[in-house]
Coordinates of C-alpha atoms and ligand atoms in Angstrom, one line a residue:
M1 CA -33.3 22.7 -25.9
K2 CA -37.2 22.9 -24.7
H3 CA -37.5 26.9 -23.9
T4 CA -38.3 28.3 -27.5
K5 CA -41.1 30.2 -26.1
H6 CA -40.6 33.7 -25.0
N7 CA -39.6 33.7 -21.2
G8 CA -39.6 37.1 -19.4
F9 CA -36.3 36.1 -17.8
D10 CA -34.5 35.6 -21.1
Q11 CA -33.7 39.4 -21.2
Y12 CA -31.4 39.3 -18.5
P13 CA -27.7 38.2 -18.3
L14 CA -28.5 34.9 -16.7
R15 CA -26.5 31.9 -17.2
Q16 CA -28.3 29.3 -19.6
E17 CA -28.2 26.8 -16.9
L18 CA -30.1 29.3 -14.7
L19 CA -33.0 29.8 -17.5
Q20 CA -33.5 26.1 -18.1
A21 CA -34.1 25.9 -14.7
I22 CA -36.7 28.5 -14.3
V23 CA -38.2 27.1 -17.7
G24 CA -38.3 23.7 -16.1
K25 CA -40.3 24.8 -13.0
G26 CA -42.8 26.7 -15.1
F27 CA -42.1 30.3 -14.0
T28 CA -42.7 32.7 -17.1
E29 CA -42.4 36.2 -16.0
P30 CA -40.1 37.8 -13.4
T31 CA -42.1 39.1 -10.1
P32 CA -41.9 43.0 -9.8
V33 CA -39.2 42.5 -7.2
Q34 CA -37.3 40.3 -9.3
T35 CA -37.7 42.6 -12.2
K36 CA -36.1 45.4 -10.3
V37 CA -33.2 43.8 -8.7
L38 CA -32.3 41.5 -12.2
G39 CA -32.7 45.2 -14.1
Y40 CA -30.3 46.9 -11.7
E41 CA -27.5 48.2 -13.7
S42 CA -24.9 47.5 -10.7
L43 CA -25.3 44.7 -8.5
A44 CA -21.6 45.0 -7.0
G45 CA -22.5 47.3 -4.1
D46 CA -24.8 47.0 -0.9
L47 CA -28.5 47.0 -1.4
I48 CA -31.6 47.2 0.6
V49 CA -34.7 45.9 -0.8
R50 CA -38.2 46.3 0.7
A51 CA -40.9 44.1 -0.8
K52 CA -43.8 42.6 0.6
T53 CA -43.8 38.5 1.8
G54 CA -44.7 36.3 -1.0
S55 CA -43.2 38.9 -4.0
G56 CA -40.5 36.3 -4.6
K57 CA -37.7 37.9 -2.9
T58 CA -35.7 34.5 -2.8
L59 CA -35.2 34.2 -6.6
A60 CA -34.8 38.0 -6.6
F61 CA -31.2 37.5 -4.6
L62 CA -30.4 33.7 -5.8
L63 CA -30.6 34.6 -9.5
P64 CA -28.1 37.2 -9.9
L65 CA -25.8 35.5 -7.1
F66 CA -25.8 32.3 -9.2
S67 CA -24.5 34.3 -12.1
D68 CA -21.4 35.0 -10.5
E69 CA -18.4 32.6 -11.8
R70 CA -17.2 32.2 -8.1
M71 CA -20.4 30.1 -7.3
I72 CA -18.9 27.3 -9.1
S73 CA -16.2 26.9 -6.5
R74 CA -16.2 24.9 -3.3
I75 CA -15.3 27.6 -1.2
P76 CA -17.6 29.5 1.2
G77 CA -18.7 32.7 -1.4
V78 CA -22.1 33.4 -0.5
L79 CA -23.7 33.6 3.0
I80 CA -27.5 33.7 3.5
V81 CA -28.7 34.5 7.0
S82 CA -32.5 33.9 7.5
P83 CA -34.7 34.2 11.0
T84 CA -36.0 30.7 11.2
R85 CA -35.1 27.2 10.5
E86 CA -37.9 26.4 8.1
L87 CA -37.1 29.5 6.1
A88 CA -33.5 28.8 5.7
L89 CA -34.3 25.4 4.6
Q90 CA -36.8 26.8 2.3
I91 CA -34.2 29.0 0.5
S92 CA -31.9 26.0 0.2
R93 CA -34.7 24.1 -1.4
E94 CA -35.0 27.0 -4.1
A95 CA -31.3 27.1 -4.6
T96 CA -31.4 23.4 -5.2
W97 CA -33.7 23.2 -7.8
L98 CA -32.3 26.6 -9.4
S99 CA -28.8 25.5 -9.5
G100 CA -29.8 21.7 -10.4
N101 CA -27.6 22.4 -13.8
L102 CA -24.6 24.2 -12.2
E103 CA -21.9 22.6 -10.4
C104 CA -22.6 24.5 -7.1
T105 CA -23.0 22.9 -3.8
C106 CA -25.0 24.4 -0.8
A107 CA -24.7 24.0 2.8
S108 CA -27.6 24.6 5.3
L109 CA -26.7 25.5 8.8
V110 CA -29.7 25.4 10.6
G111 CA -30.3 25.3 14.5
G112 CA -31.8 22.2 15.8
M113 CA -30.3 19.8 13.2
E114 CA -27.1 17.7 14.1
I115 CA -24.2 19.6 14.0
N116 CA -21.7 17.0 12.7
G117 CA -23.4 16.6 9.6
Q118 CA -23.1 20.2 8.9
I119 CA -19.4 20.0 9.7
R120 CA -19.0 17.3 6.9
D121 CA -20.8 19.5 4.3
L122 CA -18.6 22.5 5.1
Q123 CA -15.4 20.0 4.8
R124 CA -16.7 18.7 1.7
G125 CA -17.0 22.2 0.5
A126 CA -19.9 24.5 -0.3
S127 CA -19.9 28.0 -2.2
L128 CA -23.5 28.8 -0.7
I129 CA -24.1 28.7 2.9
V130 CA -27.8 29.2 4.0
G131 CA -28.5 29.2 7.8
T132 CA -30.2 30.5 11.1
P133 CA -27.9 33.3 12.9
G134 CA -27.1 31.3 15.9
R135 CA -25.9 28.3 14.2
I136 CA -23.9 30.1 11.7
L137 CA -22.0 31.8 14.3
D138 CA -21.5 28.9 16.4
H139 CA -19.6 27.4 13.1
I140 CA -17.9 30.5 12.7
R141 CA -16.7 30.3 16.2
R142 CA -16.0 26.8 16.0
G143 CA -13.7 27.3 13.1
T144 CA -15.8 25.1 10.9
L145 CA -16.9 27.9 8.7
H146 CA -14.2 29.7 7.1
T147 CA -15.5 33.4 6.3
D148 CA -12.4 35.0 4.6
T149 CA -13.5 34.2 1.3
V150 CA -17.3 35.1 1.9
H151 CA -17.8 37.8 -0.6
T152 CA -21.8 38.3 -0.2
V153 CA -23.7 38.3 2.8
V154 CA -27.4 38.3 2.4
L155 CA -29.7 39.1 5.2
D156 CA -33.1 37.8 4.5
E157 CA -36.3 39.4 6.2
G158 CA -33.9 41.5 8.2
D159 CA -36.7 43.1 10.3
H160 CA -37.8 39.7 11.6
M161 CA -34.0 38.7 12.6
L162 CA -34.1 42.0 14.8
D163 CA -37.3 41.2 16.1
M164 CA -36.3 37.8 17.3
G165 CA -33.5 39.2 19.0
F166 CA -30.5 38.0 16.6
R167 CA -28.7 41.4 16.8
E168 CA -25.8 40.2 18.5
E169 CA -25.5 37.1 16.3
L170 CA -25.9 39.4 13.1
E171 CA -23.2 41.7 14.4
G172 CA -21.0 38.6 15.1
I173 CA -21.7 37.5 11.5
L174 CA -20.9 40.6 9.8
D175 CA -18.0 41.3 11.8
A176 CA -16.5 37.9 11.0
T177 CA -17.2 38.6 7.4
R178 CA -15.4 42.0 7.0
K179 CA -13.8 41.2 3.7
R180 CA -16.9 41.0 2.1
E181 CA -17.5 42.9 -1.1
K182 CA -21.4 43.5 -0.6
T183 CA -24.2 43.2 1.8
W184 CA -27.8 42.8 0.7
L185 CA -30.5 43.3 3.3
F186 CA -34.0 41.9 2.5
S187 CA -37.0 43.4 4.9
A188 CA -40.7 44.1 4.2
T189 CA -40.5 46.7 6.9
M190 CA -37.9 49.2 8.0
P191 CA -38.2 49.7 11.7
D192 CA -35.3 52.1 13.4
S193 CA -33.6 48.7 14.6
V194 CA -33.0 47.7 10.9
R195 CA -32.0 51.4 9.7
K196 CA -29.3 51.5 12.6
L197 CA -28.1 48.0 11.8
S198 CA -27.8 49.0 8.3
R199 CA -26.1 52.6 8.7
R200 CA -23.4 50.5 10.8
Y201 CA -22.7 47.8 8.4
L202 CA -23.7 48.7 4.9
S203 CA -22.1 51.3 2.9
N204 CA -24.1 53.8 0.4
P205 CA -26.6 51.0 -0.2
E206 CA -28.9 51.3 -3.0
M207 CA -32.6 51.3 -2.1
I208 CA -35.1 49.4 -3.9
S209 CA -38.4 49.6 -2.6
L210 CA -41.7 48.1 -3.8
V211 CA -43.8 48.6 -0.7
D212 CA -46.5 51.2 0.0
D213 CA -47.0 50.9 3.4
C214 CA -50.7 51.7 3.1
E215 CA -51.5 48.7 0.3
Q216 CA -49.7 45.9 1.4
H217 CA -51.2 42.9 -0.2
S218 CA -54.5 44.4 -2.1
E219 CA -55.1 40.8 -3.3
I220 CA -55.5 39.5 0.6
A221 CA -59.4 40.1 2.4
H222 CA -59.2 40.8 5.9
T223 CA -62.0 39.7 8.0
V224 CA -62.4 40.1 11.8
Y225 CA -64.9 37.7 13.7
T226 CA -65.6 38.7 16.8
V227 CA -66.6 35.8 19.5
P228 CA -67.6 36.0 23.2
R229 CA -64.7 36.5 25.6
K230 CA -64.4 32.9 27.0
R231 CA -65.6 30.9 23.9
K232 CA -62.6 31.7 21.5
L233 CA -62.0 28.0 20.8
E234 CA -65.7 27.5 20.1
G235 CA -65.5 30.5 17.8
L236 CA -62.6 29.3 15.9
A237 CA -64.4 26.0 15.3
N238 CA -67.3 27.8 13.8
V239 CA -65.4 29.7 12.0
L240 CA -63.5 27.0 10.4
L241 CA -66.7 25.2 9.6
W242 CA -67.8 28.4 8.1
E243 CA -65.0 29.5 5.8
N244 CA -64.4 25.7 4.9
S245 CA -60.8 26.1 4.2
S246 CA -59.0 23.4 2.5
R247 CA -55.7 24.5 3.7
G248 CA -55.4 27.1 6.8
L249 CA -52.5 28.1 8.8
I250 CA -53.5 29.1 12.4
F251 CA -51.6 31.7 14.6
C252 CA -51.2 31.4 18.3
H253 CA -49.4 33.6 20.9
T254 CA -47.7 30.7 22.8
R255 CA -46.3 27.1 22.3
A256 CA -48.6 25.9 24.8
E257 CA -51.6 27.4 23.2
T258 CA -50.7 26.0 19.7
R259 CA -50.8 22.5 21.4
E260 CA -54.0 23.2 23.1
V261 CA -55.7 24.6 20.0
A262 CA -54.4 21.6 18.0
Q263 CA -55.8 19.1 20.4
R264 CA -59.1 20.6 20.4
L265 CA -59.3 21.0 16.8
V266 CA -58.4 17.4 16.5
D267 CA -61.2 16.7 19.1
E268 CA -63.8 18.5 17.0
G269 CA -63.1 16.4 14.0
F270 CA -60.7 18.6 12.0
R271 CA -57.5 17.4 10.5
A272 CA -54.9 19.8 12.3
A273 CA -51.3 19.6 13.8
C274 CA -49.0 22.1 15.6
L275 CA -45.8 23.6 15.0
H276 CA -43.7 25.2 17.6
G277 CA -40.1 25.9 18.9
D278 CA -40.3 22.8 21.5
M279 CA -40.8 20.3 18.7
S280 CA -37.5 18.7 17.5
Q281 CA -36.6 19.8 13.9
R282 CA -37.7 16.2 12.7
E283 CA -41.4 16.8 13.9
R284 CA -41.4 20.2 12.7
N285 CA -40.5 19.1 9.2
Q286 CA -43.1 16.1 9.5
A287 CA -45.9 18.4 10.8
L288 CA -44.8 21.0 7.6
S289 CA -44.9 18.2 5.0
Q290 CA -48.1 16.7 6.1
F291 CA -49.4 20.4 5.8
S292 CA -48.1 21.0 2.5
S293 CA -49.3 17.5 1.2
G294 CA -52.6 18.3 2.4
H295 CA -52.6 15.3 4.5
I296 CA -53.9 17.9 7.4
S297 CA -55.9 21.1 6.6
Y298 CA -55.0 23.3 9.5
L299 CA -51.4 23.9 11.1
V300 CA -51.2 25.5 14.3
A301 CA -48.3 27.8 14.9
T302 CA -46.5 30.1 16.6
N303 CA -45.2 33.4 15.1
V304 CA -41.9 32.2 15.1
A305 CA -42.4 28.9 13.8
A306 CA -44.5 30.3 10.8
R307 CA -42.3 33.1 10.0
G308 CA -41.5 33.4 6.1
L309 CA -42.9 30.1 5.6
D310 CA -43.9 29.5 2.1
V311 CA -46.6 26.7 1.8
P312 CA -48.3 27.1 -1.5
G313 CA -51.8 27.2 -1.6
V314 CA -52.6 28.5 1.8
E315 CA -56.1 29.8 1.5
H316 CA -56.7 31.2 5.0
V317 CA -54.5 32.5 7.7
F318 CA -56.5 32.6 11.1
Q319 CA -55.1 34.8 13.7
L320 CA -56.6 33.7 17.0
G321 CA -56.3 36.8 19.4
L322 CA -54.7 40.0 18.8
P323 CA -51.4 40.3 16.7
S324 CA -48.8 42.4 18.8
D325 CA -48.5 45.3 16.5
A326 CA -49.5 46.4 12.8
E327 CA -46.4 44.8 11.4
M328 CA -47.3 41.4 13.0
F329 CA -50.8 41.4 11.7
I330 CA -49.3 42.3 8.1
H331 CA -46.8 39.8 8.2
R332 CA -48.9 36.8 9.6
S333 CA -51.4 37.6 6.8
G334 CA -48.5 37.3 4.2
R335 CA -48.5 33.6 4.6
T336 CA -51.7 33.3 2.3
G337 CA -51.8 35.2 -1.0
R338 CA -48.4 34.1 -1.9
A339 CA -47.4 35.2 -5.5
G340 CA -50.3 36.9 -6.1
Q341 CA -53.0 34.4 -5.5
A342 CA -56.0 35.4 -3.3
G343 CA -55.9 35.0 0.1
H344 CA -57.9 35.5 3.4
N345 CA -56.8 36.8 6.5
I346 CA -58.9 36.0 9.2
L347 CA -59.0 37.2 13.0
I348 CA -60.9 35.8 15.9
L349 CA -61.0 38.3 18.4
N350 CA -63.4 39.4 21.5
Q351 CA -64.9 42.8 21.2
L352 CA -62.1 44.5 23.3
E353 CA -59.4 42.9 21.3
A354 CA -61.4 44.0 18.1
E355 CA -61.5 47.8 19.4
K356 CA -57.9 47.5 20.0
L357 CA -57.2 46.4 16.4
R358 CA -59.3 49.2 14.9
F359 CA -56.8 51.5 16.7
M360 CA -54.0 49.7 16.1
L361 CA -54.6 49.8 12.3
R362 CA -55.7 53.5 11.9
G363 CA -54.2 55.1 9.1
T364 CA -52.9 52.0 7.7
G365 CA -55.6 52.1 4.9
I366 CA -56.3 48.5 5.4
H367 CA -59.8 47.4 4.7
I368 CA -61.4 45.3 7.2
T369 CA -64.7 43.4 7.3
W370 CA -66.1 43.2 10.7
L371 CA -68.5 40.4 11.4
P372 CA -70.0 38.6 14.4
V373 CA -68.8 34.9 14.5
P374 CA -71.0 32.8 12.3
D375 CA -73.6 31.0 14.8
S376 CA -74.5 27.6 14.5
S377 CA -78.1 28.1 12.8
V378 CA -76.3 29.6 9.8
I379 CA -73.7 27.1 9.8
H380 CA -76.0 24.3 9.6
D381 CA -77.7 25.8 6.7
T382 CA -74.7 26.0 4.8
Q383 CA -73.5 22.9 5.9
R384 CA -76.8 21.3 4.9
S385 CA -76.6 22.9 1.4
R386 CA -72.9 21.7 1.0
F387 CA -74.1 18.2 1.7
E388 CA -77.0 18.7 -0.9
D389 CA -74.4 19.9 -3.4
K390 CA -72.4 16.7 -2.8
I391 CA -75.4 14.5 -3.4
F392 CA -76.3 16.2 -6.5
S393 CA -72.9 16.2 -7.7
Q394 CA -72.3 12.3 -6.7
K395 CA -71.6 10.4 -10.0
A396 CA -73.6 7.3 -8.6
N397 CA -75.7 7.6 -11.7
E398 CA -72.7 6.1 -13.6
N399 CA -72.7 3.0 -11.1
Q400 CA -75.1 0.5 -12.3
Q401 CA -75.0 -1.5 -9.4
I402 CA -76.1 1.4 -7.1
R403 CA -78.6 2.6 -9.5
S404 CA -80.4 -0.7 -9.7
W405 CA -80.3 -0.9 -5.9
A406 CA -81.9 2.6 -5.9
A407 CA -84.5 1.6 -8.4
D408 CA -85.1 -1.7 -6.3
L409 CA -85.7 0.4 -3.5
I410 CA -87.8 2.9 -5.1
A411 CA -90.2 0.3 -6.4
R412 CA -90.7 -1.4 -3.2
A413 CA -91.3 1.8 -0.6
D414 CA -92.3 5.3 -0.7
V415 CA -89.6 7.9 -1.9
L416 CA -90.3 10.2 0.8
D417 CA -89.7 7.6 3.4
L418 CA -86.8 6.3 1.6
V419 CA -85.2 9.8 1.5
T420 CA -85.7 10.5 5.1
G421 CA -84.2 7.3 6.0
L422 CA -81.2 8.2 4.1
L423 CA -80.8 11.4 5.5
S424 CA -81.2 10.5 8.9
L425 CA -78.5 7.9 8.5
S426 CA -76.0 10.3 6.9
G427 CA -77.1 14.0 6.5
N428 CA -77.2 14.5 10.3
S429 CA -73.7 13.8 10.7
F430 CA -72.4 17.2 9.6
Q431 CA -70.7 19.5 12.3
T432 CA -72.9 22.6 12.9
G433 CA -70.9 24.4 15.5
Y434 CA -71.6 26.2 18.7
A435 CA -74.5 28.6 19.7
L436 CA -72.6 31.7 20.5
Q437 CA -74.7 34.6 19.2
K438 CA -76.6 35.2 22.5
E439 CA -73.8 35.2 24.5
L440 CA -71.8 37.8 22.1
Q441 CA -74.8 40.0 21.8
Q442 CA -75.1 40.3 25.9
E443 CA -71.4 40.9 26.0
S444 CA -71.8 43.8 23.4
D445 CA -74.9 45.1 25.3
L446 CA -72.8 45.1 28.5
R447 CA -69.8 46.7 26.8
K448 CA -71.9 49.5 25.7
N449 CA -73.6 50.2 29.0
N450 CA -70.1 50.0 30.9
G451 CA -68.6 52.1 28.1
R452 CA -70.9 55.1 29.0
N453 CA -69.8 55.2 32.7
V454 CA -66.2 54.5 32.3
Q455 CA -65.7 56.7 29.4
K456 CA -65.9 59.9 31.3
S457 CA -63.8 58.9 34.3
I458 CA -61.0 57.5 32.3
S459 CA -61.0 60.3 29.8
S460 CA -60.9 63.4 32.4
E461 CA -57.9 61.6 34.0
R462 CA -56.1 61.5 30.9
L463 CA -56.9 65.1 29.9
R464 CA -55.6 66.2 33.4
S465 CA -52.4 64.5 32.8
R466 CA -52.0 66.0 29.4
R467 CA -52.8 69.2 30.5
Q468 CA -53.6 70.0 26.7
R469 CA -57.1 71.0 25.4
G470 CA -56.4 71.5 21.7
T471 CA -57.9 74.2 19.7
A472 CA -61.6 75.0 20.0
V473 CA -63.7 74.7 17.4
R474 CA -67.2 75.8 17.4
L475 CA -69.8 73.9 16.0
G476 CA -73.6 74.4 15.3
I477 CA -76.1 72.1 16.5
S478 CA -79.5 72.3 15.0
N479 CA -81.5 70.2 17.7
P480 CA -79.7 70.5 21.0
A481 CA -81.8 67.9 23.0
E482 CA -80.6 65.1 20.4
W483 CA -76.9 65.7 21.4
N484 CA -74.9 64.7 24.2
A485 CA -71.2 64.7 24.6
G486 CA -70.8 61.3 23.8
R487 CA -72.7 61.6 20.3
V488 CA -70.5 64.4 19.6
L489 CA -67.5 62.7 20.4
K490 CA -68.6 60.0 18.3
T491 CA -69.6 61.9 15.2
V492 CA -66.4 64.0 15.3
C493 CA -64.0 60.9 15.3
T494 CA -66.1 59.0 12.8
S495 CA -66.7 61.9 10.5
L496 CA -63.0 63.2 10.7
G497 CA -61.4 59.6 11.0
V498 CA -59.5 60.3 14.0
S499 CA -59.3 58.5 17.3
R500 CA -60.7 59.6 20.6
R501 CA -57.3 60.9 21.7
E502 CA -57.5 63.5 19.3
V503 CA -60.4 65.4 21.0
A504 CA -59.4 66.8 24.1
E505 CA -62.6 68.7 24.9
I506 CA -66.3 69.1 24.5
V507 CA -68.1 71.8 26.0
L508 CA -72.1 71.4 24.8
K509 CA -73.9 75.0 25.0
P510 CA -77.6 75.3 24.3
D511 CA -77.2 75.8 20.5
H512 CA -73.7 74.9 19.7
V513 CA -70.8 72.7 21.1
M514 CA -67.1 73.9 21.4
V515 CA -64.5 70.9 20.7
G516 CA -61.2 71.1 21.5
L517 CA -59.2 69.3 18.9
L518 CA -55.6 68.2 19.1
P519 CA -53.2 68.8 15.9
A520 CA -54.3 65.5 14.0
A521 CA -57.8 66.0 14.1
L522 CA -57.5 69.8 13.5
E523 CA -55.9 69.1 10.2
K524 CA -58.5 66.7 9.2
Y525 CA -61.1 69.4 10.3
R526 CA -59.6 72.0 8.2
R527 CA -59.1 69.7 5.2
Y528 CA -62.7 68.3 5.5
P529 CA -65.2 70.6 7.4
E530 CA -68.1 69.4 5.3
N531 CA -67.7 65.7 6.8
L532 CA -68.9 67.1 10.0
S533 CA -71.6 69.2 8.6
Q534 CA -73.1 66.4 6.7
A535 CA -73.4 64.7 10.2
G536 CA -75.4 67.4 11.8
L537 CA -72.2 69.5 13.3
L538 CA -72.3 72.7 11.2
Q539 CA -69.2 74.8 11.0
Q540 CA -69.1 78.2 12.4
T541 CA -66.3 80.0 13.3
T542 CA -63.0 78.7 14.6
T543 CA -61.3 80.4 17.5
H544 CA -57.9 79.9 18.4
R545 CA -58.5 80.5 21.9
Q546 CA -58.4 77.4 24.1
P547 CA -61.7 76.6 25.3
K548 CA -61.9 77.3 29.2
G549 CA -63.3 75.1 31.4
K550 CA -64.8 78.0 33.5
K551 CA -68.5 78.2 34.0
R552 CA -70.2 80.3 31.7
E553 CA -73.6 82.3 32.2
T554 CA -75.5 80.5 29.7
S555 CA -78.6 78.6 31.2
R556 CA -77.8 74.8 29.7
S557 CA -73.7 75.1 29.8
Y558 CA -71.9 71.7 31.1
Q559 CA -68.5 70.5 30.2
V560 CA -67.8 66.9 29.8
H561 CA -64.0 66.0 29.6
V562 CA -63.2 63.0 27.4
Ligands
ADP1 P1 -40.8 36.2 -0.3 O1 -39.4 35.7 0.1 O2 -40.9 37.7 -1.0 O3 -41.6 36.1 0.8 P2 -40.7 33.5 -1.9 O4 -39.2 34.3 -2.6 O5 -40.7 32.8 -0.7 O6 -41.2 35.4 -1.2 O7 -41.8 33.5 -3.2 C1 -43.0 33.2 -2.8 C2 -43.3 32.0 -4.0 O8 -43.4 32.6 -5.3 C3 -42.6 30.8 -3.8 O9 -43.5 29.7 -3.8 C4 -41.7 30.9 -5.0 O10 -41.4 29.8 -5.8 C5 -42.8 31.7 -6.2 N1 -42.0 32.3 -7.2 C6 -41.3 33.2 -7.1 N2 -40.8 33.9 -8.2 C7 -41.9 33.4 -9.2 C8 -42.1 33.8 -10.4 N3 -41.2 34.7 -11.3 N4 -43.1 33.1 -11.0 C9 -44.1 32.4 -9.9 N5 -43.7 31.9 -9.0 C10 -42.7 32.6 -8.7
MG2 MG1 -38.4 35.2 1.6

C-alpha cells in the first residue's frame, strides 16, 4: 500500500478504504472543522456545525458517515439535502471519489434533471442520497424514495436553504424521515430561522462552532472600487483589466443582469459566460466546466446559481452592486480564498452604495480598502509594463529562425525605427478601459454639497419621530470658529466608531458643544474619551440631563438637530 508517510487522517477510526482515497487525493491534514467533527467522541446524536465556507465541511460529514457499516447496503440510509443543484452535484462528486474503494452507491436527486433516470438509480438501490429539497420531496411524495430506512439526515448550508425559501420542503423531508437516528445541520451563520428549525427538529444537538463572526476569512482581502453611477459596466471592465484575474466569479442581482453583463464582457474581449436559473441543467454544467477548466476566465452568476460552489482557484470574486446584507457579502466572498488560499473580494459600487456598505458592515470588524475605480491612464501604464514583461520573457532568443530574422532586420534598418514599427503593430492593441475619473470626482463633489443641505432636514425629522435626545455630554472646543455642527458630528462618529444614528443632537455654544449620545455611542465615549480629546473635543463634565432644545441666553447659541 502506498501511504507509508504520516497522514493526519490516520489517527481517526476511519476505514482503510477511505484513508486510501484521501491519500490518493493528496490530502494530508484534516482542516479544523474536520478535526473537530472527526475527533468528537460521540457522533451518534444530533449535531450543529458552524464553520465558514471553504473550510471543508463536506468531508467533515462524509467521512464519519462513510465509516458506518450500513453504507455498504443498497438501502437509503443517509440523506444529504443541499440548497442548489450545483452544490448537490459537488457533494456527490466528493462522495464518489471518497467512496471509490467502497461498495457504496450514491444517487443524486437534483431539480432540473430528468426524473426517470433518478427513479432508475433509486430502484437499483443507493445508500447515500444527495439532492435539492424540492426534488427530494418530489421523490418522497411519488413513493420513489423510501425514507423508512433513512438513519441520518444532513442539512448542508442550512441558512441558505431557508433564505431560498425551502422551509416547507425541509419540514416535509424532516417529517417524512421521522425514524432517523440523527440530524446534522451545517451552516455558516445562525439566523433565527435556522435556530427555530433546529429547535423543532433536532434534539439536544451538540454544537461545534468554528466561526468567529468578526473574522470570517481573514485570508480574503476586501476592496471596494467606487464607480460613477451610470457607468457600472465600464467600471467593471476597468477593474477586470486592472486586477488581471485569471479566474473570477462575478455576482449580479438578477438573471437578466447576468446575461447583460456576460454579453458586454464578451463584447469587450473578455472570456466570460453566465450562470443563472433560467438555463437548462446541461447549459449550467457546461458553463461551469468551461470555467473550471480555464476555458473562460469569468463566470457571471446570480447568488442562487453560485451558492456553495467550489471551483478551485477562484482568485477574485467581483460583486457588482450592493449585496443585500452582511451575510450575503460574506457568503459571496467565500467563493474565493477556499481551503486557506488567498483570495480577493472586490465590490464595484457607486458612491451611495459604498456608503450603505460601510453602514452594513459596521461592527463586523471586516477590513475594507476603499478606492476609486482605476482610470484608463493608470490601466494603460500597467498594461504597457505587462506587455513589456511579456516581451522580455519571450523565449524568442531560443528560436534560431526568429533570431536570424531579427539580426537581418537590425542590419538593414535603424533600431529605433524597427522597434517603433513593431510596437505600433502589436503594442497598441491592449485594452486600456474607460476614462471615468472625472465623472467620479464630479459626482463626489455633488454628493458632498447636497449632503450638507439634505442632512439637516432629514435628520431633524428623524429626531422628531424618535423623540429621544440621548445623554448630554459636554465637550470643550478650543477654537470655536473652526467648528460647525457637521464637523462635530463627523468627529464624534469617526473617533468613537459609531454611526450617525447614535448621535441625537448637537448644540454649539461659544466655548463648548453639547452632544446628545444614544446608548451605544455613550458607552464608547465612556470607554474611550481620549479618542475625542485627540480629535479636539475635550472632555469636560458629563451631565445626565437631557440637553434642552430651548434657546439659552448665550450670545452665540444655536442648535442643529442631526
Ligand atoms: P465548505 O463545504 O465548508 O464550503 P468544501 O467541503 O466544499 O467546503 O471544501 C472546500 C475545498 O477544500 C474543496 O475543494 C475540498 O476538496 C477541499 N478540501 C477539503 N478538505 C481538505 C483537506 N483536508 N485538505 C485539503 N483540501 C481539502
Ligand atoms: Mg459545503
